[in-house]
Amino acid sequence: MNQVKNSLRAHIMDDIGMPQDHTYVAMDEFGHIGPADAFFTMTKAHRKGLLPESKLAILALSGLGFSWAASIIRC
């Protein structure tokens, strides 16, 4: 999920029934730079071995919080 405040991320993940440890957060490293957050964090997660081949990854993006988009990809 792109870089949003912790409470919003927790709320969304709870609503969809996904454990909090199933997201990669790099807010401290990158800050929030908009929809591109997901691509930076996905790259970091992949390099750390958190996105093994053939697993599904969900990219959730927002633009200023007014528009949202999501995509599911196979790594």
PDB file of C-alpha atoms in Angstrom:
ATOM      1  CA  MET A   1       0.000   0.000   0.000  1.00  0.00           C
ATOM      2  CA  ASN A   2       1.365   3.401  -0.726  1.00  0.00           C
ATOM      3  CA  GLN A   3       2.745   5.462   2.103  1.00  0.00           C
ATOM      4  CA  VAL A   4      -0.184   6.481   4.269  1.00  0.00           C
ATOM      5  CA  LYS A   5      -0.340   7.117   7.970  1.00  0.00           C
ATOM      6  CA  ASN A   6      -0.203   3.987  10.098  1.00  0.00           C
ATOM      7  CA  SER A   7      -3.735   4.285  11.461  1.00  0.00           C
ATOM      8  CA  LEU A   8      -5.277   4.479   7.962  1.00  0.00           C
ATOM      9  CA  ARG A   9      -3.195   1.551   6.709  1.00  0.00           C
ATOM     10  CA  ALA A  10      -4.209  -0.525   9.756  1.00  0.00           C
ATOM     11  CA  HIS A  11      -7.876   0.354   9.265  1.00  0.00           C
ATOM     12  CA  ILE A  12      -7.852  -0.629   5.577  1.00  0.00           C
ATOM     13  CA  MET A  13      -5.951  -3.853   6.177  1.00  0.00           C
ATOM     14  CA  ASP A  14      -8.263  -4.823   9.041  1.00  0.00           C
ATOM     15  CA  ASP A  15     -11.286  -4.158   6.818  1.00  0.00           C
ATOM     16  CA  ILE A  16     -10.003  -6.520   4.116  1.00  0.00           C
ATOM     17  CA  GLY A  17      -8.859  -9.131   6.642  1.00  0.00           C
ATOM     18  CA  MET A  18      -5.157  -8.885   5.864  1.00  0.00           C
ATOM     19  CA  PRO A  19      -2.557  -9.119   8.655  1.00  0.00           C
ATOM     20  CA  GLN A  20      -0.498  -5.990   9.303  1.00  0.00           C
ATOM     21  CA  ASP A  21       2.750  -7.856   8.608  1.00  0.00           C
ATOM     22  CA  HIS A  22       1.633  -8.470   5.009  1.00  0.00           C
ATOM     23  CA  THR A  23       2.614  -4.998   3.888  1.00  0.00           C
ATOM     24  CA  TYR A  24       5.985  -3.368   3.426  1.00  0.00           C
ATOM     25  CA  VAL A  25       6.393   0.128   4.816  1.00  0.00           C
ATOM     26  CA  ALA A  26       9.249   2.403   3.755  1.00  0.00           C
ATOM     27  CA  MET A  27       7.786   5.733   4.845  1.00  0.00           C
ATOM     28  CA  ASP A  28      10.823   6.511   7.000  1.00  0.00           C
ATOM     29  CA  GLU A  29      13.144   5.940   4.064  1.00  0.00           C
ATOM     30  CA  PHE A  30      11.230   7.551   1.168  1.00  0.00           C
ATOM     31  CA  GLY A  31       8.507   9.654   2.740  1.00  0.00           C
ATOM     32  CA  HIS A  32       5.365  10.003   0.661  1.00  0.00           C
ATOM     33  CA  ILE A  33       5.888  10.805  -2.997  1.00  0.00           C
ATOM     34  CA  GLY A  34       2.452   9.884  -4.341  1.00  0.00           C
ATOM     35  CA  PRO A  35       1.358   6.860  -6.361  1.00  0.00           C
ATOM     36  CA  ALA A  36       4.979   5.944  -7.127  1.00  0.00           C
ATOM     37  CA  ASP A  37       5.331   4.882  -3.460  1.00  0.00           C
ATOM     38  CA  ALA A  38       4.033   1.424  -4.334  1.00  0.00           C
ATOM     39  CA  PHE A  39       6.750   0.867  -6.932  1.00  0.00           C
ATOM     40  CA  PHE A  40       9.554   1.959  -4.607  1.00  0.00           C
ATOM     41  CA  THR A  41       8.297  -0.221  -1.764  1.00  0.00           C
ATOM     42  CA  MET A  42       7.633  -3.156  -4.086  1.00  0.00           C
ATOM     43  CA  THR A  43      11.228  -2.969  -5.310  1.00  0.00           C
ATOM     44  CA  LYS A  44      12.531  -2.834  -1.730  1.00  0.00           C
ATOM     45  CA  ALA A  45      10.305  -5.764  -0.684  1.00  0.00           C
ATOM     46  CA  HIS A  46      11.470  -7.804  -3.672  1.00  0.00           C
ATOM     47  CA  ARG A  47      15.137  -7.116  -2.896  1.00  0.00           C
ATOM     48  CA  LYS A  48      14.564  -8.243   0.695  1.00  0.00           C
ATOM     49  CA  GLY A  49      13.045 -11.531  -0.532  1.00  0.00           C
ATOM     50  CA  LEU A  50       9.526 -10.671   0.625  1.00  0.00           C
ATOM     51  CA  LEU A  51       7.994 -11.163  -2.838  1.00  0.00           C
ATOM     52  CA  PRO A  52       8.966 -14.661  -3.919  1.00  0.00           C
ATOM     53  CA  GLU A  53       8.390 -15.749  -7.487  1.00  0.00           C
ATOM     54  CA  SER A  54       4.814 -16.840  -8.288  1.00  0.00           C
ATOM     55  CA  LYS A  55       3.313 -15.130  -5.220  1.00  0.00           C
ATOM     56  CA  LEU A  56       0.599 -12.512  -5.602  1.00  0.00           C
ATOM     57  CA  ALA A  57       1.217  -8.896  -4.667  1.00  0.00           C
ATOM     58  CA  ILE A  58      -1.412  -6.197  -4.283  1.00  0.00           C
ATOM     59  CA  LEU A  59      -0.492  -2.639  -5.205  1.00  0.00           C
ATOM     60  CA  ALA A  60      -2.769  -0.044  -3.631  1.00  0.00           C
ATOM     61  CA  LEU A  61      -2.218   3.567  -4.662  1.00  0.00           C
ATOM     62  CA  SER A  62      -3.777   6.893  -3.925  1.00  0.00           C
ATOM     63  CA  GLY A  63      -3.478  10.341  -5.421  1.00  0.00           C
ATOM     64  CA  LEU A  64      -3.751  12.920  -2.632  1.00  0.00           C
ATOM     65  CA  GLY A  65      -6.247  10.574  -0.975  1.00  0.00           C
ATOM     66  CA  PHE A  66      -9.024  11.588  -3.370  1.00  0.00           C
ATOM     67  CA  SER A  67      -8.570   8.791  -5.882  1.00  0.00           C
ATOM     68  CA  TRP A  68      -7.545   5.211  -5.270  1.00  0.00           C
ATOM     69  CA  ALA A  69      -6.481   2.373  -7.554  1.00  0.00           C
ATOM     70  CA  ALA A  70      -5.389  -1.178  -6.898  1.00  0.00           C
ATOM     71  CA  SER A  71      -3.884  -3.967  -8.928  1.00  0.00           C
ATOM     72  CA  ILE A  72      -2.932  -7.559  -8.213  1.00  0.00           C
ATOM     73  CA  ILE A  73       0.189  -8.899  -9.904  1.00  0.00           C
ATOM     74  CA  ARG A  74       2.006 -12.224  -9.862  1.00  0.00           C
ATOM     75  CA  CYS A  75       5.668 -11.823  -8.973  1.00  0.00           C
TER      76      CYS A  75
END
